[in-house]
Structures are given as C-alpha cells and as structure tokens.
Coordinates of C-alpha atoms (C1' of nucleotides) in Angstrom, one line a residue:
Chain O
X1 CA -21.2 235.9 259.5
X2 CA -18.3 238.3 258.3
X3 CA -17.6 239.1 261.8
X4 CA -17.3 236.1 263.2
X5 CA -14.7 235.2 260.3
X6 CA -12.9 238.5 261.1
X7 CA -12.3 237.5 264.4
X8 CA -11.5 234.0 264.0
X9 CA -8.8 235.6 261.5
X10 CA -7.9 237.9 264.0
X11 CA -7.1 235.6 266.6
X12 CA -5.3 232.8 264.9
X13 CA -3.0 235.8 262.8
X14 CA -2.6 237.4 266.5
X15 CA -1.2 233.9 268.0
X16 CA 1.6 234.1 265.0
X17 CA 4.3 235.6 265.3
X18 CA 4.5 236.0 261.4
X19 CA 1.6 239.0 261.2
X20 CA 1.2 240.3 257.6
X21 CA 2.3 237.2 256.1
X22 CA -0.1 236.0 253.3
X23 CA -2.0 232.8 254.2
X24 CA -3.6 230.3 251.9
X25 CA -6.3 227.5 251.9
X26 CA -4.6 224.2 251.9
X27 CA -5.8 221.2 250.2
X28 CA -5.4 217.5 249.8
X29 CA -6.3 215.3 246.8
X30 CA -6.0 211.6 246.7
X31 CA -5.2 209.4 244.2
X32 CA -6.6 206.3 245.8
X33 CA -5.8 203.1 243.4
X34 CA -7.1 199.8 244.2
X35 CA -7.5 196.1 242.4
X36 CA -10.2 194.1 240.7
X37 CA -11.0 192.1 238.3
X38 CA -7.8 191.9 236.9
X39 CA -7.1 195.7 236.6
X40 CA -6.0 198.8 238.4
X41 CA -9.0 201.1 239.5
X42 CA -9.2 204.7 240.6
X43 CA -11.4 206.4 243.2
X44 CA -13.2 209.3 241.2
X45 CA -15.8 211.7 242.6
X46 CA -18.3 213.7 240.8
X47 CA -18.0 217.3 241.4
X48 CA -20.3 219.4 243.0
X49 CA -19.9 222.8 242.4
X50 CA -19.2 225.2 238.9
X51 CA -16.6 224.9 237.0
X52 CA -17.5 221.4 235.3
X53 CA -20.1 220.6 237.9
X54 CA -21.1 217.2 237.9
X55 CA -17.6 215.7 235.7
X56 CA -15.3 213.5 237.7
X57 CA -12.0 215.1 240.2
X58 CA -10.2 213.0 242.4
X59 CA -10.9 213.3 245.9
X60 CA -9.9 215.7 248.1
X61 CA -10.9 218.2 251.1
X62 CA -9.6 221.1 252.6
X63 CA -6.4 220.7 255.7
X64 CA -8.5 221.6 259.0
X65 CA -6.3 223.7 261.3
X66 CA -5.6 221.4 264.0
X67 CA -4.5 218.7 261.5
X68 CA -1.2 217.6 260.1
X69 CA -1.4 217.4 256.1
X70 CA -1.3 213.5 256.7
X71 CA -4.0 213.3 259.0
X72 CA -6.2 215.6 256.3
X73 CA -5.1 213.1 253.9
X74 CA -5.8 210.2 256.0
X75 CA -9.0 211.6 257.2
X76 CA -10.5 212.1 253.5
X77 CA -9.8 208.4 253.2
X78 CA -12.2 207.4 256.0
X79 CA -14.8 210.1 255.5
X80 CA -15.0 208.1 251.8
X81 CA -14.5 204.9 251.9
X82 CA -14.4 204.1 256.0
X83 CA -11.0 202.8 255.8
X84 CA -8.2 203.8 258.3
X85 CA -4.8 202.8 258.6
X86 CA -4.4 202.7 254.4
X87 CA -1.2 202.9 252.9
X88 CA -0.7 206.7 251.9
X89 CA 2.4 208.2 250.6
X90 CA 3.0 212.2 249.3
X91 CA 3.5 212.8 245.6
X92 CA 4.0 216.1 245.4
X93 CA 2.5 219.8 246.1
X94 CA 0.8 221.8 243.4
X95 CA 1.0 225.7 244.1
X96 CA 0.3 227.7 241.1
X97 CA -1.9 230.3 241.2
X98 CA -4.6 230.0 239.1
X99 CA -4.8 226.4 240.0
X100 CA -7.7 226.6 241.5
X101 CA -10.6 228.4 240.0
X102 CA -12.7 229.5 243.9
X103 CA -9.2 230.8 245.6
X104 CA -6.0 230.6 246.2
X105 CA -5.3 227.3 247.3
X106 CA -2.3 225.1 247.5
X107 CA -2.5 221.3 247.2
X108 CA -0.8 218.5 248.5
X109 CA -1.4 215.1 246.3
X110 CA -1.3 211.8 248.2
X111 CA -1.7 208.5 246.2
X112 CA -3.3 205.6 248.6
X113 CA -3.7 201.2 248.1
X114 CA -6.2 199.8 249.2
X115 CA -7.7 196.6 249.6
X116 CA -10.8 197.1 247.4
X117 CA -13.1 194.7 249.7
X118 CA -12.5 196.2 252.8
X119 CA -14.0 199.1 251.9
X120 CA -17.8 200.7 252.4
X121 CA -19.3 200.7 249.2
X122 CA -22.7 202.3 250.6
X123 CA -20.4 205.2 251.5
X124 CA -18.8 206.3 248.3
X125 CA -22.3 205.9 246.3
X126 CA -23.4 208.6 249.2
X127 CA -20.5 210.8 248.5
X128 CA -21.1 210.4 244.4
X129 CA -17.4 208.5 244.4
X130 CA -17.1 205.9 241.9
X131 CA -14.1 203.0 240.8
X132 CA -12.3 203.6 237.5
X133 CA -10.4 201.6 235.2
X134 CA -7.1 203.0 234.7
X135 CA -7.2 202.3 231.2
X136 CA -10.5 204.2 230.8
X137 CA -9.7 206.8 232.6
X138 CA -11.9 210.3 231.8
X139 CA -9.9 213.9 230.9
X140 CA -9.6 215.1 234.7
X141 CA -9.8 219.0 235.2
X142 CA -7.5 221.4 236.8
X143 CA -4.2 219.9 237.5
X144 CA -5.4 216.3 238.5
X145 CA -4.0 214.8 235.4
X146 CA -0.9 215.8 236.6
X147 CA -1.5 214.6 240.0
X148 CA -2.7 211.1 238.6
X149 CA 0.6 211.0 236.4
X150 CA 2.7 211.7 238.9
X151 CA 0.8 209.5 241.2
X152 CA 1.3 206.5 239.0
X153 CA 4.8 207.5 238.0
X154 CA 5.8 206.9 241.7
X155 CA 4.3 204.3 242.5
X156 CA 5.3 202.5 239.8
X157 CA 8.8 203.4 240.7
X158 CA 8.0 202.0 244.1
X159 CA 6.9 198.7 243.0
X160 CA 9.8 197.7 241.8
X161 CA 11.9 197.7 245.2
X162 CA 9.3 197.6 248.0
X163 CA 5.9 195.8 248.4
X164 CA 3.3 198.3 248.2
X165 CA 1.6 195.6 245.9
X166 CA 0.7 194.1 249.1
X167 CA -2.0 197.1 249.9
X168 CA -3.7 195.8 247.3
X169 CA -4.4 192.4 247.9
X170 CA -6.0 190.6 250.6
X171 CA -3.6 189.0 253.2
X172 CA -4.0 186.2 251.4
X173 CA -3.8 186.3 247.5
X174 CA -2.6 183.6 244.7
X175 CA 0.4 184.5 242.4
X176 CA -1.9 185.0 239.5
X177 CA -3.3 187.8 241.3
X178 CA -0.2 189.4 242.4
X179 CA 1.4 189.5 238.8
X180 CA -1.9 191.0 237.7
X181 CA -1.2 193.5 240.1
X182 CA 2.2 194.0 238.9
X183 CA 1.0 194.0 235.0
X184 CA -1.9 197.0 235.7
X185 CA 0.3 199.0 237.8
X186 CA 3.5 198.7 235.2
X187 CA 1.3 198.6 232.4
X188 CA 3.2 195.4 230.7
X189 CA 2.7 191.7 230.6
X190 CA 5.6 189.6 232.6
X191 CA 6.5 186.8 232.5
X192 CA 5.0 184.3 234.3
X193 CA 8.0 181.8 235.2
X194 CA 10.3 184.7 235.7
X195 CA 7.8 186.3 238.2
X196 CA 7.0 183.0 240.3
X197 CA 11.2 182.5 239.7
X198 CA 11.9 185.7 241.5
X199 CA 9.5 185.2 244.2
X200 CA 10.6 182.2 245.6
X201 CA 13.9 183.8 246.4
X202 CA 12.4 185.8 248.6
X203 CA 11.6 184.4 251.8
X204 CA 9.0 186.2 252.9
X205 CA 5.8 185.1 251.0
X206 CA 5.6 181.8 252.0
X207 CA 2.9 179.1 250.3
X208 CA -0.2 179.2 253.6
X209 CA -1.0 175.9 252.4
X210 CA -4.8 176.6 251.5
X211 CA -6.0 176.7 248.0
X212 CA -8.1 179.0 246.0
X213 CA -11.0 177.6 243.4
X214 CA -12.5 181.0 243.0
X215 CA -10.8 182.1 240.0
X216 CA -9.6 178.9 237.8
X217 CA -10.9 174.9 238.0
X218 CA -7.5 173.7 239.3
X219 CA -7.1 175.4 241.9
X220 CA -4.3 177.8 242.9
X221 CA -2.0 177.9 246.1
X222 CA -2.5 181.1 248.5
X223 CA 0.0 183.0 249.7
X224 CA 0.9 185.8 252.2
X225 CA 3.1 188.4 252.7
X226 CA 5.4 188.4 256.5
X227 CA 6.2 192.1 257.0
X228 CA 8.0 191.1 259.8
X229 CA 10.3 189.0 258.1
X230 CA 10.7 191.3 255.1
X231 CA 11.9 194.7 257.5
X232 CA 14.2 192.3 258.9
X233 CA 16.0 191.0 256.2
X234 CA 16.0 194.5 254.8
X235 CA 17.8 196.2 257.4
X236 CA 19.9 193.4 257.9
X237 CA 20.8 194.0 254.3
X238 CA 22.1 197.6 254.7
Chain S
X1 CA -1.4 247.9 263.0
X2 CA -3.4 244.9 263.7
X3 CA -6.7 247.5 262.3
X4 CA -4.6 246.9 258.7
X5 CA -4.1 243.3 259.1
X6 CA -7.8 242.9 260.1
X7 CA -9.0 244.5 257.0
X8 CA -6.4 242.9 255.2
X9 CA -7.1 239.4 256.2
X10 CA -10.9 240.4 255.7
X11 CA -10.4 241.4 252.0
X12 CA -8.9 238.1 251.1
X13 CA -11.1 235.7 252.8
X14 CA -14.0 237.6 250.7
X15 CA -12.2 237.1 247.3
X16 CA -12.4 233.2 247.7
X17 CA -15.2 231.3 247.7
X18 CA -14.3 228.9 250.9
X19 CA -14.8 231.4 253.6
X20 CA -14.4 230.4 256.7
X21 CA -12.0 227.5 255.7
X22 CA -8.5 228.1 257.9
X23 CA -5.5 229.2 255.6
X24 CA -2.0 228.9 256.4
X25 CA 1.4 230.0 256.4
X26 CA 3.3 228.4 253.2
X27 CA 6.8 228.4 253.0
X28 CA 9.8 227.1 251.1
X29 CA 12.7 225.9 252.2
X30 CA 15.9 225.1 249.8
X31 CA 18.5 222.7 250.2
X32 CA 21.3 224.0 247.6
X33 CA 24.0 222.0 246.5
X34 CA 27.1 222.4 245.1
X35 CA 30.5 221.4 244.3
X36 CA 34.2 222.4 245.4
X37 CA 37.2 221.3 246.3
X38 CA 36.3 217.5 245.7
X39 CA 33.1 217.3 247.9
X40 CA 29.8 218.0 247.9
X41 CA 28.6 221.6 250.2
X42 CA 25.1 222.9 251.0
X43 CA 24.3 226.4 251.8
X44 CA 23.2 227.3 255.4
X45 CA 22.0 230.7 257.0
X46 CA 22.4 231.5 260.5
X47 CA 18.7 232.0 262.2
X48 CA 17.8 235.3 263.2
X49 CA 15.3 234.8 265.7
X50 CA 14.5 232.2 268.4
X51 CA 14.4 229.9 269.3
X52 CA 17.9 229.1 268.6
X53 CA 19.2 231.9 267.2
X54 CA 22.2 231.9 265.4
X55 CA 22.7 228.4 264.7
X56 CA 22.8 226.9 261.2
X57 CA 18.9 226.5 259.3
X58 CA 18.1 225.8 255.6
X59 CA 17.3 228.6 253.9
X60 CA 13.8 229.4 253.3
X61 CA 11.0 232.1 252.8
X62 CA 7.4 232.8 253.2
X63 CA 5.3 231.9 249.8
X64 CA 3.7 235.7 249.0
X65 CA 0.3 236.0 247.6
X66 CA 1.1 236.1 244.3
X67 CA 3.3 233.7 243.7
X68 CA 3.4 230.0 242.5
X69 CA 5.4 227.6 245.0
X70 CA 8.2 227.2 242.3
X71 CA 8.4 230.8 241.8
X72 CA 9.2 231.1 245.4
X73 CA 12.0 229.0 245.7
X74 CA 13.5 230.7 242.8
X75 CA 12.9 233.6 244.3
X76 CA 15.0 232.4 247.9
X77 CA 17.5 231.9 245.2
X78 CA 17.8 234.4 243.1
X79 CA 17.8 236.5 246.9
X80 CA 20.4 234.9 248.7
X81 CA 22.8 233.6 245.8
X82 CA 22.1 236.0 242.9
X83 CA 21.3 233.4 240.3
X84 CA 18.7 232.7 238.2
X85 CA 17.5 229.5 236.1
X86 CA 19.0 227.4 238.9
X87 CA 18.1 223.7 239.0
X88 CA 15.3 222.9 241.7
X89 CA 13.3 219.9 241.9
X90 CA 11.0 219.7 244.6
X91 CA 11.1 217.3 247.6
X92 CA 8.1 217.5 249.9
X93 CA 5.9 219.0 252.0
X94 CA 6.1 219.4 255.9
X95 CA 2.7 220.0 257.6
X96 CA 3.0 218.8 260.8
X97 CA 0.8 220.8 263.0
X98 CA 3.9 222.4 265.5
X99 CA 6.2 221.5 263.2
X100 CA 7.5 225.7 263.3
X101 CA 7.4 227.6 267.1
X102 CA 6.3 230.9 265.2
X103 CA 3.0 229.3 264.0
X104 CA 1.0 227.3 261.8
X105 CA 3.8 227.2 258.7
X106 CA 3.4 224.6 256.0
X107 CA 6.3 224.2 254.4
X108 CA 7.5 222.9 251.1
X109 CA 11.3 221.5 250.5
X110 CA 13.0 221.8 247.6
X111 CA 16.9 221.0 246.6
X112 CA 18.7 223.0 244.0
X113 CA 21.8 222.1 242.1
X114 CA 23.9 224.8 241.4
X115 CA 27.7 226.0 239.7
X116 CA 29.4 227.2 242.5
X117 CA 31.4 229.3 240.5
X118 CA 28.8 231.2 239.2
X119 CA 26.9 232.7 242.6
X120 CA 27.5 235.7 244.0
X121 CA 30.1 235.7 247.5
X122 CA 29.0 239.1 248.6
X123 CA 25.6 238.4 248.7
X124 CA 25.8 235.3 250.4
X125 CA 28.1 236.5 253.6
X126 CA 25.4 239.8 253.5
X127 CA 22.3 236.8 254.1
X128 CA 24.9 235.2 257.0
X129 CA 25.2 232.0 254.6
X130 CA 27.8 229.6 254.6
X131 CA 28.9 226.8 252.4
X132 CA 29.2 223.4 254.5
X133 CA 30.7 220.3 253.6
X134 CA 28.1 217.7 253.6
X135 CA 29.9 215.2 255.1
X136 CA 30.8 218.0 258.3
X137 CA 26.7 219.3 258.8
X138 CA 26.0 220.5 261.8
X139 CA 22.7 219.3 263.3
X140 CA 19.8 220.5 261.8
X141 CA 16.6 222.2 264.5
X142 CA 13.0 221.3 263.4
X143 CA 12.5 219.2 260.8
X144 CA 15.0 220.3 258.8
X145 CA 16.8 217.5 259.5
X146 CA 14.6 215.8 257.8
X147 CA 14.1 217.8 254.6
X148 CA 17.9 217.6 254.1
X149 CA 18.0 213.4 254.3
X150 CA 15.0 213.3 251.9
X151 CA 16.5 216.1 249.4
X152 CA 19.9 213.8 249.4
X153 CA 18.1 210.4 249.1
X154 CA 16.0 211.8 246.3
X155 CA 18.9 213.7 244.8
X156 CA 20.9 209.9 245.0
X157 CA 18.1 208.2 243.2
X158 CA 18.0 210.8 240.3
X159 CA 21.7 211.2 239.4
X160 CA 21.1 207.5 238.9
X161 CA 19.1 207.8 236.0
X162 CA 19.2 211.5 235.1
X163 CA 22.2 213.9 234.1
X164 CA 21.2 216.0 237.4
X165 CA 25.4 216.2 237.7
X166 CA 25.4 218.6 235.2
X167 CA 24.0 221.4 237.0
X168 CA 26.9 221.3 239.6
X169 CA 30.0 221.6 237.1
X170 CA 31.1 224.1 235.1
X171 CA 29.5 223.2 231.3
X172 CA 33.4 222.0 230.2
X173 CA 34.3 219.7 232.9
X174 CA 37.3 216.8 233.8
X175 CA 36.3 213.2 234.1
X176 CA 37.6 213.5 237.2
X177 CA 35.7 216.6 238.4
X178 CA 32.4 214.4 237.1
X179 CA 33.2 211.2 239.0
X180 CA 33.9 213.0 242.2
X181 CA 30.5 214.5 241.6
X182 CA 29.1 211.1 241.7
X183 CA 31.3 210.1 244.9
X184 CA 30.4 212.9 246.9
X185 CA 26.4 212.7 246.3
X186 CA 26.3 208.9 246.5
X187 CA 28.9 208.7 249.6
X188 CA 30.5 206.1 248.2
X189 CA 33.9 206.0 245.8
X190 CA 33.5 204.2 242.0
X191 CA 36.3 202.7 239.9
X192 CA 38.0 205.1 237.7
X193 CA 37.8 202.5 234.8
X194 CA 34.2 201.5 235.0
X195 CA 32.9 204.7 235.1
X196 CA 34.8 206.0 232.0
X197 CA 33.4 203.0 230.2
X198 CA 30.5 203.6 231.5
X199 CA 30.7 207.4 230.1
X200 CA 32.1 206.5 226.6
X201 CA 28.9 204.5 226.1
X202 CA 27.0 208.2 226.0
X203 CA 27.4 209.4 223.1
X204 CA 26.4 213.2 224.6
X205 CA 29.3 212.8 226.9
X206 CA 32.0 214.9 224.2
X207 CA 36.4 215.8 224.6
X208 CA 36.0 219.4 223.5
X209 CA 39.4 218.9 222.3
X210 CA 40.7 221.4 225.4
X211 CA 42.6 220.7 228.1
X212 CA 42.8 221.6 232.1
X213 CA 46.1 221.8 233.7
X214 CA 44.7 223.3 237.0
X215 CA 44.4 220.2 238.9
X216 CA 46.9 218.5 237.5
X217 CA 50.5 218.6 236.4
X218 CA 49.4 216.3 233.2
X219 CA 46.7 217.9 231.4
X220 CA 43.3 216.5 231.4
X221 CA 40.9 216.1 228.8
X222 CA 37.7 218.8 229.3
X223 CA 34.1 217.5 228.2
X224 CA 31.0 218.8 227.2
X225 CA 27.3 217.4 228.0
X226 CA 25.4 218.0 224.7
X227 CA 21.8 218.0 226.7
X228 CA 19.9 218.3 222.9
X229 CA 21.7 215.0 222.0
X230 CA 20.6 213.6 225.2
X231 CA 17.1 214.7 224.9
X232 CA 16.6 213.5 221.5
X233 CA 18.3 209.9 222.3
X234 CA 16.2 209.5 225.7
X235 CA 13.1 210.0 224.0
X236 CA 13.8 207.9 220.9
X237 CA 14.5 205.2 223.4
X238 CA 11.0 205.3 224.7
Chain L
dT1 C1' -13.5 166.1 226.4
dC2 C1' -12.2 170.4 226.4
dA3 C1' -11.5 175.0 228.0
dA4 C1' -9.2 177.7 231.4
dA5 C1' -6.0 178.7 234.7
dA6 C1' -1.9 176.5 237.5
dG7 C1' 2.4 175.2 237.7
dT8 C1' 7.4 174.3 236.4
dG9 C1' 13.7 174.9 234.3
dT10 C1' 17.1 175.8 231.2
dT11 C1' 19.8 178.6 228.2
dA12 C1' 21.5 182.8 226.2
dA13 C1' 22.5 187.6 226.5
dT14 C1' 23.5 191.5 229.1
dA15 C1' 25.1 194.2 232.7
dG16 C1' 28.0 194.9 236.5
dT17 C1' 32.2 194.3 239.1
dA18 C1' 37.0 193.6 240.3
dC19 C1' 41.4 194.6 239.3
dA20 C1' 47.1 197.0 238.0
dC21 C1' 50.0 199.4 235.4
dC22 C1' 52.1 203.1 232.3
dC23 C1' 52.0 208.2 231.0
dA24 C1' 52.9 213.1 231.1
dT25 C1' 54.5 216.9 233.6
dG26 C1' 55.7 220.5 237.0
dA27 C1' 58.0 221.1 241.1
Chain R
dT1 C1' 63.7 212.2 239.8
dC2 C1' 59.7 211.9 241.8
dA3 C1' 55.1 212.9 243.3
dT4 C1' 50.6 213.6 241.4
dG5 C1' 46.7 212.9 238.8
dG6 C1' 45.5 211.1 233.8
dG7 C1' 44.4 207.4 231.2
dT8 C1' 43.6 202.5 229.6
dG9 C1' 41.3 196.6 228.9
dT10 C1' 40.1 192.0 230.3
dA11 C1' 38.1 188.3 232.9
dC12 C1' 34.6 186.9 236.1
dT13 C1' 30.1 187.1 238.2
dA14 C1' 25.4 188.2 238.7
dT15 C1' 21.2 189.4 236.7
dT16 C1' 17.8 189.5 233.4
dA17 C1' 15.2 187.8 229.4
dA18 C1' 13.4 184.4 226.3
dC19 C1' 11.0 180.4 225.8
dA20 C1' 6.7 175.6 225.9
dC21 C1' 4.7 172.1 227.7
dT22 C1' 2.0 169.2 231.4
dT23 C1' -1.5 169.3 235.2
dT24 C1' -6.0 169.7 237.3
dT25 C1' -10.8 170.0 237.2
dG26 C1' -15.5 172.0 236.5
dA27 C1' -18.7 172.7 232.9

DNA sequence: TCAAAAGTGTTAATAGTACACCCATGA
DNA sequence: TCATGGGTGTACTATTAACACTTTTGA
C-alpha cells in the first residue's frame, strides 16, 4: 500500500515543476443554510471519526486532484443532499496549522441556499446529516464556528443588495415567507408595510396571480422572482 | 535528488492520517497597496520564469510546511518590502485546476495596506518590484487579473465602513491627503465640504494642533486617528 | 364568532447631495 | 500679485423608520 502511495507521489511531484515544495491536503466545508417553518436551518453532520466522534461538523470532503475547489464544493453538495446547480459562494480559507487534528490540511469554507424541498431527504439520514435551527445551534469543533460566523456574516451582507433570498424559496413564494426569510437570516423583525413598500418598487417580482391557502385562512398572493429582468435592470444601472 | 524528494514526500504522507488523499501546492499571492503622489500604487514583481518571463505578476510565494496561510503572506511581506505588522485581509482562494502552468498550485489572495514611506527601496528593486499606479496596470497573466479586481472591490466595500485608510497614511495626516485616499480607492472624486463634515462627525478623527506646509504654500491642519477611541465607540454602538 | 394571517399609506426624521467663495502664503 | 491648496455652511432631495386598522375565511 505504501508503495503504491510513493509512486503516485512520485509521479504527480515529477509532473511539477515546483519539486521540493511542501504540499498539503485540501478541504472544503459547507455551510449549507436553508428555510422552514419559519426559520433559518443548517446542514450538520455527525462525525465519524476521533476527536469528538459522533458530535455534529459541518460538511465537508477532501479537493480530488482533477477538481477545481468549486467543483469539490459543488460535488459535496450532491453527494449529500442530491442537489446540483445550488447557489454556492466562498467565505473564506482557514490555514492554520493545528487546525486540523489528522494532518495538515487547509480548508476552503463555502456557504450554499438551498431550496429545502428539492432536496433528498433519504440521502442525508444515510450520510448521518441532519437540519439545524440557527438559533439552536450546537458548540461546533475545530474552527467551524468561525466558518459558520463568517458564513452568516456574509451572507447577511449579501442580502441586503442582491437576491440570494431567492435560493431559498420555491420559485413561487408569498411575501410572508420572503420577509421570514429576511427576519432569520438578519436576525431582526421588519416591518411588514415597509418590506411589501420596498418590494413593489422593484419590478421584478411580479404578483403570478395564484393564491396560497397553505399557511393562513385568507389566502395569500404568490409571487416570483424574473432573474432576467433583474440582471437587466442592474447592468443598466451601472 | 528525486531519491530525497521520494522519501521526503513518503515521510509526510505517513504523519497524516488521510493517506492516499492528493495534496497540493498552496500559495499566496499579495496585492499591496499604497499611497503617493495623490494616487493609489500596487507593487508588482517581474516573473522569473515562463511562461512569460519578465512581465509584471503579483507577488506571491509557496505556503511552507510549517506555516499558517496568514503567516505566509506576512512572510512575502516582510521578504520583499521589509515590514512587519502590515495590514492584510484576505481575499480568496484560486483552485482552478490549470489555473498555474508549473502545476497543481492553489492559491490564496490577499491585499495589504501599507505606509509607503515606511518600506524598504533597496529591497524592493533587489526582488525586481515596482510600484504602479493603479489607474496605469499593466495586464495581468493567469488569474491574476482577477485576484487584483476582487482585492479592489473588497478593499472599496471596506473603507466604506471601516478606517482601512489608515493603514496607507502616515499616522499624522492632511485632510487632503485622507480624501485623496478615498478618491483613488473608490475611483471616483468626493466634495471637499461633505467629506470634512462627514469627518468632524468622528470624534476619533483629531487636529494634533501641527501643521504641514509641504504640499502647500498655506499650512494645513495634521490629524490623528485615535483607533482606541474608535474601538471603544464602535463597540458601544452595537 | 373568532382567531390567524393578509393586506394597505402617511408622516416625521435622518442622511445624503449639490453648490461657491474667501484665506494664507510662497514664489 | 498671483497661483495654489486650505478651509467653511446652507438648502434641497432622497431614503428610512415609525406606526394601526380592515379583510378574509376556516375552524
């Protein structure tokens, strides 16, 4: 078994032209946020090997080395939850030394929004994965606190100028729903006239004329979201 | 030679305890900024091997084994500038599979804010760097291109809402001096009036009383920041 | 009939923007 | 004396924040 590791080493050092350089396992970990029930849930995983075997981690996986770090990122995605094509976006890279407690490993964190129904719910039982509150989040080991603060520093800071609040919802969501969205990611109650106020300046969610009695008697308008329309008007606005 | 690289190699695969996954190249590469003569530079090297040898590159360095992905890019600029404690925030990481000719590199962006006055000349012309204006860049190979648009967009959106200018002025500074520092980053010119108002409003913005005659036939006022002031005030505020 | 969510405008306060002239001094 | 950068205030506009009641309908 060593061998075959030697040579493997051997030949991908020998390809490089950087011979003698240290190398280092690369990692992805995912922050993966999604919406129900009125609240902002996380995708945790139960670990499976010691330190702290057994308590939750985010999820993650090692960069294969044919991969880009966005396809290892993307691929963790569907290995868990069978979704392509989610929204994913870096946070940041965590390279201390000691970070990891097996090796020397570097890790990239991605935060990803996904549309909670879409998803295979047989598959994360089989990969021990389960959905969080964000208010009742557990003590995460390592540095994925840090990776789920930053996480939800950004994309809170992205909320409030582009609409990854759409990843979230289904194509077709009431307002109710999207200011819930707004309130668990921001962490603050709005207003409800101001919110529906500022919405209907912007032309791009647009009333679909069907009605949802899932949630409340009366029932409340549906709406969607025209990406098309909304990467128009912002580059005509530059 | 490739006998030592092979045992090498060998020795630090069987520390960790993910043999057999593929490790990588890590590098850094730093996108340092700083102020003269009204506008905004960044330091470039000349690349010493092909492709394209001699043109302009970012500067960067391999990650070594035993050191954190900060301590690198502190290290690159400590190396090529001379100075310690300089201001580096990082940007994000470039894993694209082909993304260097020389191998499999991963490669982690930062930007650095620096006082020009304070680095050392020699050292720089001895590395074959050269301060650029950043509104006369030459084009970029790879991605660094790339890295350089997202250290400026990020480096726009924090002098927003952070003091980041600081780092780039001399700590007694003119009004002047600051707002060009705010011109040249965000590319666009303010009004003199609205951002003194804007100033006088922070009560960590303090006259030290002196005055500078060097850019001017009438003196002008030098300030201080007072960052424990600002500290103090920010957090209160939360 | 009542509980529960849907829907709807106005006013006040704040923040941001536009704009032009006099001052001090060294060359 | 004049060219150069230093320094100052006000009016207008846009944005944001605060706030309460009526409607619909299923249980």
């Amino acid at each position: 078994m060593f061998n075959n590791i030697n040579l493997t080493s051997y030949l991908e050092m020998a390809k490089g032209i950087y011979a003698g350089t240290p190398q280092f396992y690369v990692a992805v970990d995912c922050i993966i946020f999604a919406y129900e029930n009125n609240e902002i849930q996380v995708l945790l995983q139960k670990r499976k090997i010691e330190p702290f075997i057994g308590e939750q981690t985010l999820l993650g996986g090692f960069v294969g080395a044919d991969e880009s770090l966005d396809d290892a990122a993307h691929r963790v995605l569907l290995e868990r939850t069978g979704m392509k094509n989610v929204f994913l976006e870096q946070v940041e890279t965590f390279g201390e030394i000691d970070r990891d407690p097996g090796g020397r490993v570097i890790s990239t964190a991605y935060y990803a929004l996904l549309n909670k129904k879409l998803h295979n719910t047989k598959l994360i039982q089989k990969y021990g994965c389960q959905w969080v509150s964000l208010k009742e989040l557990p003590h995460l080991h390592f540095d994925h606190g840090k990776m789920l603060v930053k996480a939800l520093k950004l994309l809170r800071d992205r909320i409030g100028y582009t609409p990854v609040a759409m990843n979230l919802l289904p194509s077709e969501f009431t307002l109710t729903q999207l200011q819930h969205v707004y309130e668990g990611i921001l962490g603050v109650e709005l207003d409800k006239r101001n919110f529906r106020k500022r919405l209907k300046e912007m032309p791009y969610f647009a009333e679909t004329g069907k009605k949802d009695k899932s949630f409340s008697k009366r029932a409340a308008s549906l709406y969607s979201f025209d990406w098309e329309m909304y990467r128009q008007l912002k580059y005509y606005h530059l």
